[in-house]
XYZ file of C-alpha atoms in Angstrom:
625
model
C -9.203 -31.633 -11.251
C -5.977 -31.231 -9.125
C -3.295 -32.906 -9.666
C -3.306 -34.883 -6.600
C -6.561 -36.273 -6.930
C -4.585 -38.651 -9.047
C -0.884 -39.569 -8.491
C 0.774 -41.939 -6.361
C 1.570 -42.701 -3.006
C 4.772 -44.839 -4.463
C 6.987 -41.974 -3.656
C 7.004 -39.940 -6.742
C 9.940 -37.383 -7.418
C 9.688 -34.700 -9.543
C 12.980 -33.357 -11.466
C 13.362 -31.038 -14.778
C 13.134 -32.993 -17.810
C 12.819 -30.506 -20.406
C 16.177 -31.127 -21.828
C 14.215 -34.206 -23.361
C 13.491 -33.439 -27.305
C 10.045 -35.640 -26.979
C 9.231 -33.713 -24.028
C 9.755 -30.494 -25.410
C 7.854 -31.433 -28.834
C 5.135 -32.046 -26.676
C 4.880 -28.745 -25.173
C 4.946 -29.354 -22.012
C 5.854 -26.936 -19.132
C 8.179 -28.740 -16.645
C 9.088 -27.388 -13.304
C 12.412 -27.611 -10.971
C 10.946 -29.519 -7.584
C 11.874 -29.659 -4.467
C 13.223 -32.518 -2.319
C 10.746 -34.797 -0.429
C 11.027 -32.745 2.941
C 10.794 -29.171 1.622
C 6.811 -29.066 0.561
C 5.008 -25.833 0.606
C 1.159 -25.548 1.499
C -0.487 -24.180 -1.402
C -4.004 -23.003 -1.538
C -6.489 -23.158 -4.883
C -3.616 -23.861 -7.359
C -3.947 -25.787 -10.376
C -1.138 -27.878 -11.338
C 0.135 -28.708 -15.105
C 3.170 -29.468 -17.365
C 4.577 -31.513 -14.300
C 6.855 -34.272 -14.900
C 7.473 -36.846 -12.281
C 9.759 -40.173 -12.462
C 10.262 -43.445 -10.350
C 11.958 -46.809 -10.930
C 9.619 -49.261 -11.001
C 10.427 -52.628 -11.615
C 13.789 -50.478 -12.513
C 12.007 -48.839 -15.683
C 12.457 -45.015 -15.616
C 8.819 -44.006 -16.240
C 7.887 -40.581 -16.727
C 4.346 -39.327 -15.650
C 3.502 -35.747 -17.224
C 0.183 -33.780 -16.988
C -1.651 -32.273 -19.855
C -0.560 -28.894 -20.584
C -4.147 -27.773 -21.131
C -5.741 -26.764 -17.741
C -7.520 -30.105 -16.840
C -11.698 -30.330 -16.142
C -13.675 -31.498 -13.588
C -14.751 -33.935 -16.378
C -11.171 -35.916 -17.086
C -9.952 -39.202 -15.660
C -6.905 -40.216 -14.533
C -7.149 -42.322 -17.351
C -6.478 -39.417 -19.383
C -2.856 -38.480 -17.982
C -0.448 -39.467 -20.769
C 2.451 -41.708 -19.082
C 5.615 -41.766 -21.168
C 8.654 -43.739 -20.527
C 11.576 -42.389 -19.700
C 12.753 -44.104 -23.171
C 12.136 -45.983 -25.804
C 14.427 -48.844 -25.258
C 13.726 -49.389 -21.591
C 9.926 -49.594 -22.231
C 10.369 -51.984 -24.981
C 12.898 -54.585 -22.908
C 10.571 -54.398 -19.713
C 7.706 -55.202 -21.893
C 5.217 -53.656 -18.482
C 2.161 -51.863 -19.886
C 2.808 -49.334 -16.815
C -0.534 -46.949 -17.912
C -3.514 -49.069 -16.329
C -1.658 -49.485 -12.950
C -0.312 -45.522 -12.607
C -3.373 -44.132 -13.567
C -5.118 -46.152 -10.946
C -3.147 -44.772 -8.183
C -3.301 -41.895 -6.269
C -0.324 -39.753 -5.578
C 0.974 -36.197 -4.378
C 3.094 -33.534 -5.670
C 6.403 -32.204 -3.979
C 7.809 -29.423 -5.406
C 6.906 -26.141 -7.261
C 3.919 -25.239 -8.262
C 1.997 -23.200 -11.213
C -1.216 -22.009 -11.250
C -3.107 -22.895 -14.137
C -4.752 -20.232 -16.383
C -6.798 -20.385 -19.523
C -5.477 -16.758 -20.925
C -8.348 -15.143 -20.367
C -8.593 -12.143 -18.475
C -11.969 -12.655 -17.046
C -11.690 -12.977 -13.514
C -14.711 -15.258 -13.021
C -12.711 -18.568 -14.561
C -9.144 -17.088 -13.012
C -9.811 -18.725 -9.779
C -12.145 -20.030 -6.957
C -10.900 -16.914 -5.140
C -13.817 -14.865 -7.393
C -16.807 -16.385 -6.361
C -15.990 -17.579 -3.072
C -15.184 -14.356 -1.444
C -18.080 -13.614 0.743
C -17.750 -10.491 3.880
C -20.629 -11.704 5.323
C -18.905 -14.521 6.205
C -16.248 -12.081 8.157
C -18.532 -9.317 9.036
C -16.873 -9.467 12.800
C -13.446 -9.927 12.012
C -14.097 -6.755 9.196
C -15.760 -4.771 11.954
C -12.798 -4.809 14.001
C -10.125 -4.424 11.550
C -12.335 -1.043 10.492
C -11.906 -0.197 13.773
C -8.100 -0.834 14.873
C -7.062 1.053 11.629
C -9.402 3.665 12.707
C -7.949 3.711 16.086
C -4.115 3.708 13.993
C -5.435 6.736 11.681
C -5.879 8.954 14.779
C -2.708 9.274 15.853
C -1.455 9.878 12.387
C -4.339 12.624 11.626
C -2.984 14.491 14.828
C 0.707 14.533 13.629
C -0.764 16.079 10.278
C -2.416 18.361 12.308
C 0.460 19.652 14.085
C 2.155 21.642 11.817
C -0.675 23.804 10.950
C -1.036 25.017 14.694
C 2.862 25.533 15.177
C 2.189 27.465 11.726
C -0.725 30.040 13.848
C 2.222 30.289 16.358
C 4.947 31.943 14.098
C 7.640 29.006 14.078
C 10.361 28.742 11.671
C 10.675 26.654 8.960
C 13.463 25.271 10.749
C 11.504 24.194 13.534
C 8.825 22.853 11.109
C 11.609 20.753 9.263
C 12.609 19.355 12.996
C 8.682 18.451 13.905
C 9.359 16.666 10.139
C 11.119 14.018 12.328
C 8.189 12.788 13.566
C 6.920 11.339 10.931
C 9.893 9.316 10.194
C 8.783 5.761 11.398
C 5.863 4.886 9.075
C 8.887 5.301 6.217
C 11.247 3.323 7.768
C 9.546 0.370 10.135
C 10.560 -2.732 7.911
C 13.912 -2.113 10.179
C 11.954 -3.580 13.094
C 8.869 -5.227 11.235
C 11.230 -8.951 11.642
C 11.446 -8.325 15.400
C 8.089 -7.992 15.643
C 6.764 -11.332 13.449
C 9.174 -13.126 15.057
C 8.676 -12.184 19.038
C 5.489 -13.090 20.709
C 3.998 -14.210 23.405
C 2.092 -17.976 22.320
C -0.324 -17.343 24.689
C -1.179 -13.902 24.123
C -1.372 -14.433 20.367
C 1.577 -13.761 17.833
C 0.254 -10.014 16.313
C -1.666 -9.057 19.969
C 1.528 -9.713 21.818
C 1.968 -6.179 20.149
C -0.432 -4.484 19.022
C -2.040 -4.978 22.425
C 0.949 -3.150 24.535
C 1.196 -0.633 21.973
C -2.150 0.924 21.991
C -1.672 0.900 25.436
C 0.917 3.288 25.593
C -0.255 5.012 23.176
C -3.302 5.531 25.340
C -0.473 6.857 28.044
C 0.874 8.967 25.785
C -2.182 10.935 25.103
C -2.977 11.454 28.459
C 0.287 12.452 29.391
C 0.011 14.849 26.848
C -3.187 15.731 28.066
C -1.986 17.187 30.858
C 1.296 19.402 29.592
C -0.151 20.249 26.431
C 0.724 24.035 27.354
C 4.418 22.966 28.231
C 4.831 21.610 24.510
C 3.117 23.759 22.365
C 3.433 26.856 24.195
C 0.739 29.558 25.573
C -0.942 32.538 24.080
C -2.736 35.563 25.679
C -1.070 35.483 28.991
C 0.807 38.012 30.726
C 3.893 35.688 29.742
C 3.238 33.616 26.510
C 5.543 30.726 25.455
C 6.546 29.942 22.329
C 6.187 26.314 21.562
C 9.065 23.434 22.564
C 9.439 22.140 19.381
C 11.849 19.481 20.220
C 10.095 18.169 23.217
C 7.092 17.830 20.997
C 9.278 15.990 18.477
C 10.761 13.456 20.572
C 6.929 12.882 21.993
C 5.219 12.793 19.020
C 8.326 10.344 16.896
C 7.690 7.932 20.277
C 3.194 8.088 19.136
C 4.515 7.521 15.278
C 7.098 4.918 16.085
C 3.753 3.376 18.506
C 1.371 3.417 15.527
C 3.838 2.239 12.930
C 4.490 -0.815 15.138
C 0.935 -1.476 16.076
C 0.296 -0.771 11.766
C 2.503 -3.907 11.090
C 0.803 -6.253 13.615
C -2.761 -5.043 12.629
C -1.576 -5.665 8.888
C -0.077 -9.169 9.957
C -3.141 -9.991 11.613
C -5.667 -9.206 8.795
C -3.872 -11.795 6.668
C -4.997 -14.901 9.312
C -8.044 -12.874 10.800
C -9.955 -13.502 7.851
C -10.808 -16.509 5.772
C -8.018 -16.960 3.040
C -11.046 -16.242 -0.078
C -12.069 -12.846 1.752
C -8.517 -11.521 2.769
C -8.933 -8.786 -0.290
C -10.872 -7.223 1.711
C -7.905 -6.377 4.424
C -7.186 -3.253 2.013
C -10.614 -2.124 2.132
C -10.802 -2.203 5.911
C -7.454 -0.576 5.856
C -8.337 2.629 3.593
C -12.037 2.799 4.892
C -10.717 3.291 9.014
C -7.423 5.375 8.273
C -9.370 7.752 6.692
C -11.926 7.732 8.696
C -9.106 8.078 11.350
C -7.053 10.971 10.405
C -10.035 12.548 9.464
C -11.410 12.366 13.255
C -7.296 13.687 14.031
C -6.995 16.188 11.644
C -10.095 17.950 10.096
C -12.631 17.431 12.988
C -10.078 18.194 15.397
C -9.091 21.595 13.820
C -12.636 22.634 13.539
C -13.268 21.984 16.902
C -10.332 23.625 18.252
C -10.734 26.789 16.192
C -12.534 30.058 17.683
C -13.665 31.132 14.320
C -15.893 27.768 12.973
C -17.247 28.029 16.866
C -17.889 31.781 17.024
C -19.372 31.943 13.239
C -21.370 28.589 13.296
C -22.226 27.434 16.981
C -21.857 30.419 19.645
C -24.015 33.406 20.132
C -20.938 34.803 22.271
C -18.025 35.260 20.734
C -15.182 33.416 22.728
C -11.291 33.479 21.840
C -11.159 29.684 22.170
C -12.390 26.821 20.782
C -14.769 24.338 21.242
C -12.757 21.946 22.144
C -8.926 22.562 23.244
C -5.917 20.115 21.986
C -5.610 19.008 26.115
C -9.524 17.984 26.236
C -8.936 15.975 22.338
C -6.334 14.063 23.195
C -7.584 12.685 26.749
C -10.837 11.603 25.506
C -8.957 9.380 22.374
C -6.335 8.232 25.500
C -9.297 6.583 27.304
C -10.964 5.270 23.614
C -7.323 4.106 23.390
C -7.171 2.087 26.908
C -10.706 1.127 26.721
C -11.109 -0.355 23.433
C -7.515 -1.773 23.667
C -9.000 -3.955 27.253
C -12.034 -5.155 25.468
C -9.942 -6.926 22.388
C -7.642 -8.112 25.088
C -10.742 -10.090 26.501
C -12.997 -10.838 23.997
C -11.281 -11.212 20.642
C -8.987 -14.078 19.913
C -6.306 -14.569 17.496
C -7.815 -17.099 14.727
C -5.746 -18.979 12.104
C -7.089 -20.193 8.527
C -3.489 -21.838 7.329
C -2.246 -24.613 8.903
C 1.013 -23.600 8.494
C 1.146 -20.060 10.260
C 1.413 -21.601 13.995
C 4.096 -24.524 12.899
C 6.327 -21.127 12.088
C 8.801 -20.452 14.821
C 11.407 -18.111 13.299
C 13.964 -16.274 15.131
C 14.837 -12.737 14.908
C 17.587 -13.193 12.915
C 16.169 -15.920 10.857
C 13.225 -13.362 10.035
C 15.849 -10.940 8.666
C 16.855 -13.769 6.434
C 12.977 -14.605 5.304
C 13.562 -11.150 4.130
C 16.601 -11.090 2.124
C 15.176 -14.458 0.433
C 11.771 -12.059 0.054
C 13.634 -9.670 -1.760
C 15.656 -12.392 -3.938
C 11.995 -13.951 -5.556
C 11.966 -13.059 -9.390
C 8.137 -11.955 -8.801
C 9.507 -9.555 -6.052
C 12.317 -8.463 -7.992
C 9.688 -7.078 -10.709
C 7.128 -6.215 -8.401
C 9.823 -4.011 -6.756
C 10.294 -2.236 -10.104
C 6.695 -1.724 -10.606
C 6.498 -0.067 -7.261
C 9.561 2.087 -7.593
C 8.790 3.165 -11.265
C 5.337 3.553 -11.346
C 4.120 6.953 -9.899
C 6.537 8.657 -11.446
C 3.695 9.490 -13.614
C 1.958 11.634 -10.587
C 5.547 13.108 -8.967
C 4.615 16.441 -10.630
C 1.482 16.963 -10.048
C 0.879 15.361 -6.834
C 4.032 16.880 -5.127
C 3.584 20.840 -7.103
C 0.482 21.522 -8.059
C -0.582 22.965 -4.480
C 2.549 25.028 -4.516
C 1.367 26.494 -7.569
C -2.378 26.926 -6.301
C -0.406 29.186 -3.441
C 1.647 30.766 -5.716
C -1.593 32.137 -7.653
C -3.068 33.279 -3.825
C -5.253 30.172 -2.612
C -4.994 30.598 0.708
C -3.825 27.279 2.793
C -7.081 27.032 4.866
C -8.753 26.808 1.621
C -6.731 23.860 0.557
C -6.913 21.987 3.180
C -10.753 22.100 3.486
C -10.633 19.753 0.535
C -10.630 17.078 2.909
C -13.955 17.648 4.037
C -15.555 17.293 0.826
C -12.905 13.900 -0.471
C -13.397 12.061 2.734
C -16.939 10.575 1.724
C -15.039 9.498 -1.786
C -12.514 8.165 -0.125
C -15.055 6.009 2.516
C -17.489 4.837 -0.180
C -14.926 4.035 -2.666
C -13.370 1.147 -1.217
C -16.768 -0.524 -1.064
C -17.647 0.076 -4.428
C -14.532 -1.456 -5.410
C -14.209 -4.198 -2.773
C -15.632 -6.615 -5.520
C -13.360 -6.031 -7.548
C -10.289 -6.005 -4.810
C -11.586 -8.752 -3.389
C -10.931 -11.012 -6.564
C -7.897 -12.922 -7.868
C -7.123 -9.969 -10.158
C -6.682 -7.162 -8.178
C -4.223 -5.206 -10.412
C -7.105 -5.088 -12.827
C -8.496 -2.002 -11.228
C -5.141 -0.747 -11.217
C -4.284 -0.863 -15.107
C -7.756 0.468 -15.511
C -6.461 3.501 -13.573
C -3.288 4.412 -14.315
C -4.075 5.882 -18.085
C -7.072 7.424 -16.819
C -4.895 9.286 -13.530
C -2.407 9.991 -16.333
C -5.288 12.490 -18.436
C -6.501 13.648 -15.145
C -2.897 15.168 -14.149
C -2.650 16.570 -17.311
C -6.316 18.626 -17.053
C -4.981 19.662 -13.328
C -1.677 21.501 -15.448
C -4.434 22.979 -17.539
C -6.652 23.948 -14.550
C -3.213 25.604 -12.658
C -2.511 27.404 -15.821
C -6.260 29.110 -16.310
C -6.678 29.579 -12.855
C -4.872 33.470 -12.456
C -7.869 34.441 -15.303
C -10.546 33.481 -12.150
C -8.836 35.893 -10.067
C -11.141 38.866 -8.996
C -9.870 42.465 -8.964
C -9.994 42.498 -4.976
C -7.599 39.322 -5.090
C -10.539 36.934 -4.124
C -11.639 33.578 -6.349
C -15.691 33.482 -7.143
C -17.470 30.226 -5.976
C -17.647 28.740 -9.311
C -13.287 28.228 -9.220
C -13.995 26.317 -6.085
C -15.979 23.881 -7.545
C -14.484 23.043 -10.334
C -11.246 22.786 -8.426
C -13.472 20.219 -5.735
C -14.616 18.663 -8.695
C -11.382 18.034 -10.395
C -9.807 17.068 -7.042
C -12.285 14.488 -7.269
C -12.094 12.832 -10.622
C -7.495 12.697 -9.662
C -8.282 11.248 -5.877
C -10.921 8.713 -7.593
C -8.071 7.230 -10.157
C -5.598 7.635 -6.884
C -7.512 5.772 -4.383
C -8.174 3.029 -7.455
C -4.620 2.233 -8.018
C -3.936 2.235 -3.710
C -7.118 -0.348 -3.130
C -5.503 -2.620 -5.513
C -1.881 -2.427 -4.599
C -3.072 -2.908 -0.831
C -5.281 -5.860 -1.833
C -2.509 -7.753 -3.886
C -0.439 -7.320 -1.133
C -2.685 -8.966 1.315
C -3.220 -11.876 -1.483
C 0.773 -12.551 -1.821
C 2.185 -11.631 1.870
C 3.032 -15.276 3.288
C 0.965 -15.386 6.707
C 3.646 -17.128 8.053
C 5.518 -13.593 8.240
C 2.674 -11.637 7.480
C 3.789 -8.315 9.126
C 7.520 -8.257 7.864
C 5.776 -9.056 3.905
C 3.335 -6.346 4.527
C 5.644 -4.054 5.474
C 8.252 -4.411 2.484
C 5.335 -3.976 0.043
C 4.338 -0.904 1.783
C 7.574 0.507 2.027
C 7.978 -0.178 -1.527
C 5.482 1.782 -2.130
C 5.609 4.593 0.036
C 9.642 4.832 -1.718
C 8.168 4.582 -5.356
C 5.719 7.259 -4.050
C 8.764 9.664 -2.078
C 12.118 9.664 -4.444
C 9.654 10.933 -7.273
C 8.329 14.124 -5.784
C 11.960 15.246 -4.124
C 13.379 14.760 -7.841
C 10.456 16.831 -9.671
C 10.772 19.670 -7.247
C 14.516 19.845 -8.082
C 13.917 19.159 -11.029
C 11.157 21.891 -11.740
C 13.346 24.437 -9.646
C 15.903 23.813 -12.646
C 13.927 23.932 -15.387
C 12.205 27.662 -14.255
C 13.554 30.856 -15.881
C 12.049 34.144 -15.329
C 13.243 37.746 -16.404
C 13.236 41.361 -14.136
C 11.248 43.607 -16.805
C 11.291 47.326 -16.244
C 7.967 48.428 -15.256
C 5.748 49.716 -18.174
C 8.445 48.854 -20.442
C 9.509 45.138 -22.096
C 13.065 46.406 -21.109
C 15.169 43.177 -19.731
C 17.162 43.699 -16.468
C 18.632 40.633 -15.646
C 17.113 37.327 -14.568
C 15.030 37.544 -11.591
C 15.033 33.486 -11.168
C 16.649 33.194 -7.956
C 14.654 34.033 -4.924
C 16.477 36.983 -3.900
C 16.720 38.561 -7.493
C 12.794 38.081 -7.389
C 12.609 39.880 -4.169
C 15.227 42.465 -5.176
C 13.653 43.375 -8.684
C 9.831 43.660 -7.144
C 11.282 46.207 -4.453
C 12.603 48.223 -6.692
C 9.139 48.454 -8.509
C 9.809 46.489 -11.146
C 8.093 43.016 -12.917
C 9.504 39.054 -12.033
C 7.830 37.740 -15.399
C 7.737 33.879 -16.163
C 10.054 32.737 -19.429
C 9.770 29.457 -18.767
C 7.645 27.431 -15.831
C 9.203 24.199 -14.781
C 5.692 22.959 -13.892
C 4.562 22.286 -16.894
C 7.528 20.854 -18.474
C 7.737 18.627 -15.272
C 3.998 17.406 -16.113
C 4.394 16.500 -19.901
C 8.193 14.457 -18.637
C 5.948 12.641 -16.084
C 3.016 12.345 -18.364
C 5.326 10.690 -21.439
C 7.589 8.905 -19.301
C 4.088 7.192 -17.605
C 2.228 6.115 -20.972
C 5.649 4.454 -21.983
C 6.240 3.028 -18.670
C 2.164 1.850 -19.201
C 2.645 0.357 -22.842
C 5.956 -1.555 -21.537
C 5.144 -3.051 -18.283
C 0.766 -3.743 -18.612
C 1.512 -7.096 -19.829
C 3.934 -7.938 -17.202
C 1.772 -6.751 -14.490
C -1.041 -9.121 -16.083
C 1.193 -12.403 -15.854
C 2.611 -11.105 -12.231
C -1.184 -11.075 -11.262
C -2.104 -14.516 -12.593
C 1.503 -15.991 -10.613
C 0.608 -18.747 -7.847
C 0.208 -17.519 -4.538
C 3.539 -20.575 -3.658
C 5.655 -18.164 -6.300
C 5.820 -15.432 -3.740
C 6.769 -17.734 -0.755
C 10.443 -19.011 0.128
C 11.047 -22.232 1.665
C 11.127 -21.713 5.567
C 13.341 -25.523 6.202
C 16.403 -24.203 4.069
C 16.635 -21.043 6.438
C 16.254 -23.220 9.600
C-alpha cells in the first residue's frame, strides 16, 4: 500500500527527525523533504520510515510509517502516530490516532523505494511483471530500425581504414582519418543544446534527429558522386592517391551527424515506450547497431572486393567488385531520405510522464541539469563503477589481436570474425531482454563480470599456445580457427552481457525530462572507463617487455634487442630477437587481480545502487529555474 493512499490533505510537512532518541529506538528510516512547491513525480516507489509533522490544535504530532515494507493487506489504522512529545500529548489530552488515520494525505519530499532484501527480482518491483513488448511492438520496430539506420554510418567509418590500408597510406594519414571518429567520444559537449532546443511542433527529439538524417542522406550522395576525388583512383593511366584530409573533414561532419541523431534517438526511446518496457531501449539499441555496422562494414567489404566476387559469384574474372563504394553509399543516401520522410509523416512523438512536456529548460540551464547530474551521490558511484570497471578487459581486449599478428594471423582473417559473432550479438539481446527488461538489470552484469574475467585469462593461454599451431609453410590448420571462433565467442558472450545491462540501467535511471543529455553522460562514462584502460595497458605492456639479441646457433647475449630498431638491427644481421619477458601476460594477470578485487569490493554496492528509487537519480528542475 503506498503511502498516499493514506495521509492527509491537512497540509502535512515532512522534516528530519532522527535526532529524536524514541525515533531512533524505533528504527525508523527518516528522510530530508522538500518544501511544498518542489515535488518530484515518482513512478512505482514504495514509501517507508517517513516522518511527517503538523500543529494541530497546536500539538506537534508526528506521523511515521512502518519501517517494514507495508502489504496490500494493512490499514491505515495500522500507521503508528507518535507525538511529537510526551508532555504536549498529555496537556492536550486529543486522542489524535482515530482522526489521522482516517484521512487521506500526500507526501512532499524524498522518496525511498522499499525493498524486502531479497534479490529476487519478481518481489523487487512492479517493473518485473509488467514489462510486456508486445505492448510496444511498433514503437520497438522503429527504434530497431533508426539505430540500424545510425549503425550504418558508423560501420562505413570502420570500414575506411582498411581500404586506405589496400592503397599504401601512412600511418600518419591513418592517425589523421582517426579524427573522424572523434564525436561519438565527445558529444555530451552538445547533448544540452540538443534536449533543450526544439521545435514544439515538430516534436522535442525529431526536431533533430529528423534534419540530421537528412543530411546525412546528402552527404552520402554527395559522396556518391566524388568518391574517386576522396579516396583516390587505381589502374588508370594517372592514379591518385587518396585525399585523406578531405575525407576526414567529410567523414568527422557523417560522425558528428550520427552522434547527434544517437542522442535524440536515445532521448526518444526513454518517452517512446511505456515507462515498464523502457529496458528494452538497450535491446533495440545493440540488436540495430549491429545489425547496422554490419550492413557498413562486413557486407560492404565483401561486396566491394574482386576476390569474394571472382571466387564465389563470377564465372569471369573482373578486377572490381560487385558493388563499388560510389554505388553503396547512394543507395543508403536514398534509404536515408526516404525512411527519414516517412517518420516525418507517420510517426509521432508520444509521452508516458506527465512531466516531460511541462520541461522547458534553456541551454544554459541544461548545462546546469548536468553539473547537478554529476553532483547525485548515486552518480558519483555510478561514475566510479564505470571508470573502474573494465579495467579488468584493458589487456586483453586492447592486445590480444596485436599479439594474434605478431604470431602471423593475417588481418583479413581477423576481421572475418565478425561474420561468424554478428548472429551472437543479434540473438543475444533477446535472450536476455527478460532479464534487461527487469528492475535489476545489473544482475546480468555481476553474473558476467567473474565469468569475462576466466575467459580473458584462457584467451592469454590461447595467445601463448598458438605459435605450436603454426605449420611449417607459415599457414594455421582449420582446427586453430575454430577454437579461436569459439573462444571469441564464449569473451563477446560475457561482453555483450555486461553492455545489455549497463545500456538498460541507463534507460531505467536517465530522467526523460533530459533524456538525451542523461543518456549521453552514462555513455560517455562508459565509453571513458572503456578508453583510458587500453591506452595505459599498451604503455604499460610496452614497459614491461624485455627481449635479448642471441647470436645465431649460439645462447651468446648481444645486447637487448627490445627497442624496435635493435630488433630490426639484430635480425639483419642474422641473428635471434628472443622474448625474456612478454608484457602481455604480466598485463593480463595485473588486470585479472586488480578485477576480482575490484569484484569482491564493489558487488554489494552495485546491488544497493540497483535497488535505489528511480527519484534518487533525478535533481529538482524549480531550484535551477
Amino acid at each position: 500500500m503506498q503511502a498516499q493512499d493514506y495521509l492527509v490533505q491537512l497540509g502535512w510537512s515532512s522534516e528530519m527527525r532522527s535526532e529524536e532518541k524514541n525515533i531512533e529506538s524505533l528504527g525508523i528510516e527518516t528522510l530530508q523533504a522538500e518544501p511544498d512547491d518542489q515535488k518530484q513525480e515518482i513512478d512505482t516507489s514504495i514509501y517507508y520510515g517517513l516522518v511527517l509533522t503538523k500543529k494541530y490544535f497546536g500539538v506537534g504530532v508526528t506521523l511515521m510509517l512502518p519501517h517494514r515494507c507495508p502489504s496490500e493487506a494493512d490499514s491505515p489504522s495500522q500507521i503508528e502516530l507518535k507525538t511529537a512529545t510526551e508532555k504536549s500529548n498529555s496537556e492536550s489530552g486529543l486522542d489524535t490516532k482515530p482522526f489521522l488515520a482516517s484521512n487521506p494525505a500526500t507526501i512532499d519530499g524524498y522518496v525511498k523505494e522499499c525493498d524486502d532484501g531479497s534479490d529476487n527480482d519478481d518481489s523487487a518491483s512492479k517493473l518485473d511483471s509488467d514489462s510486456n513488448w508486445h505492448e510496444d511492438w511498433c514503437s520497438i520496430g522503429l527504434l530497431l530500425y533508426l539505430y540500424m539506420l545510425q549503425g550504418v554510418p558508423i560501420g562505413l567509418i570502420t570500414a575506411i581504414p582498411l581500404i586506405l590500408q589496400t592503397k599504401g597510406v601512412t600511418y600518419s594519414d591513418q592517425a589523421i582519418f582517426s579524427f573522424a571518429t572523434w564525436p561519438f567520444s565527445i558529444k555530451l559537449l552538445w547533448a544540452p543544446i540538443v534536449d533543450a532546443v526544439y521545435c514544439k511542433r515538430l516534436g522535442r527529439r525529431k526536431s533533430w534527429m529528423v534534419p540530421c538524417q537528412y543530411l546525412i542522406g546528402v552527404f552520402l550522395l554527395v559522396i556518391s558522386f566524388f568518391s574517386s576525388e576522396i579516396l583516390g583512383t587505381e589502374g588508370e593511366e594517372v592514379s591518385k592517391p587518396p585525399n585523406v584530409g578531405l575525407l576526414m573533414t567529410i567523414f568527422l561532419l557523417l560522425n558528428f551527424l550520427a552522434a547527434t541523431q544517437d542522442i535524440a534517438v536515445d532521448g526518444w526511446a526513454l518517452t517512446m515506450l511505456k515507462r515498464k518496457n523502457v529496458g528494452f531501449a538497450s535491446t533495440c539499441n545493440v540488436v540495430g547497431q549491429t545489425a547496422g555496422t554490419f550492413l557498413g562494414n562486413v557486407v560492404f567489404l565483401t561486396l566491394q572486393s574482386k576476390h569474394f566476387a571472382n571466387k564465389w559469384i563470377r564465372s569471369t574474372p573482373s578486377d572490381k567488385g560487385l558493388v563499388g563504394f560510389d554505388g553503396f553509399v547512394f543507395f543508403w543516401g536514398l534509404v536515408f531520405l526516404l525512411s527519414t520522410t516517412l517518420i516525418l509523416i507517420f510517426k509521432r512523438e508520444t509521452t508516458y510522464s506527465a512531466d516531460i512536456d511541462d520541461t522547458n529548460l534553456g541551454v544554459l540551464e541544461t548545462y546546469m541539469v548536468l553539473a547537478k547530474i554529476l553532483c547525485l551521490t548515486p552518480i558519483i558511484w555510478f561514475a566510479t563503477i564505470l571508470l573502474t570497471g573494465k579495467i579488468a578487459f584493458a589487456a586483453t581486449d586492447g592486445i590480444t589481436d596485436l599479439k594474434l599478428i605478431n604470431a602471423g594471423i593475417t588481418t583479413d582473417k581477423i576481421a572475418s570474425r565478425l561474420i561468424f559473432l554478428t548472429p551472437l550479438q543479434i540473438i543475444l539481446p533477446w535472450i536476455l531482454s527478460k532479464k534487461t527488461a527487469s528492475s535489476r538489470p545489473l544482475n546480468v552484469y555481476l553474473w558476467s563480470y567473474p565469468y569475462r574475467i576466466l575467459v580473458g585469462i584462457a584467451i592469454a593461454g590461447f595467445v601463448y599456445w598458438t605459435p605450436s599451431f603454426r605449420e611449417e609453410n607459415g599457414e594455421y590448420p582449420y582446427l586453430y580457427y575454430v577454437i579461436w571462433i569459439l573462444i571469441y565467442h564464449f569473451q563477446q558472450a560475457a561482453h555483450y552481457c555486461i553492455f545489455l545491462s549497463t545500456m538498460a540501467f541507463f534507460a531505467q535511471i536517465s530522467d526523460p525530462r533530459v533524456g538525451g543529455t542523461y543518456m549521453t553522460l552514462l555513455n560517455t562514462l562508459n565509453n571513458l572507463g572503456g578508453n583510458w584502460p587500453v591506452t595505459l595497458f599498451l604503455k604499460l605492456t610496452d614497459w614491461f617487455n624485455k627481449k635479448n639479441c642471441i647470436r645465431q646457433g649460439t645462447k651468446i647475449l648481444l645486447y637487448s634487442c627490445t627497442a624496435k630498431g635493435d630488433e630490426s638491427s639484430c635480425i639483419a644481421n642474422g641473428n635471434v630477437c628472443e622474448w625474456v619477458v612478454d608484457g602481455y601476460y604480466i598485463s593480463v594477470g595485473i588486470c585479472s587481480v586488480f578485477g576480482l578485487i575490484w569484484y569482491f569490493l564493489l558487488y554489494r554496492r552495485i546491488h544497493r545502487i540497483q535497488k535505489l528509487s528511480r527519484s534518487s537519480w533525478k535533481v529538482n528542475f524549480k531550484i535551477i529555474k
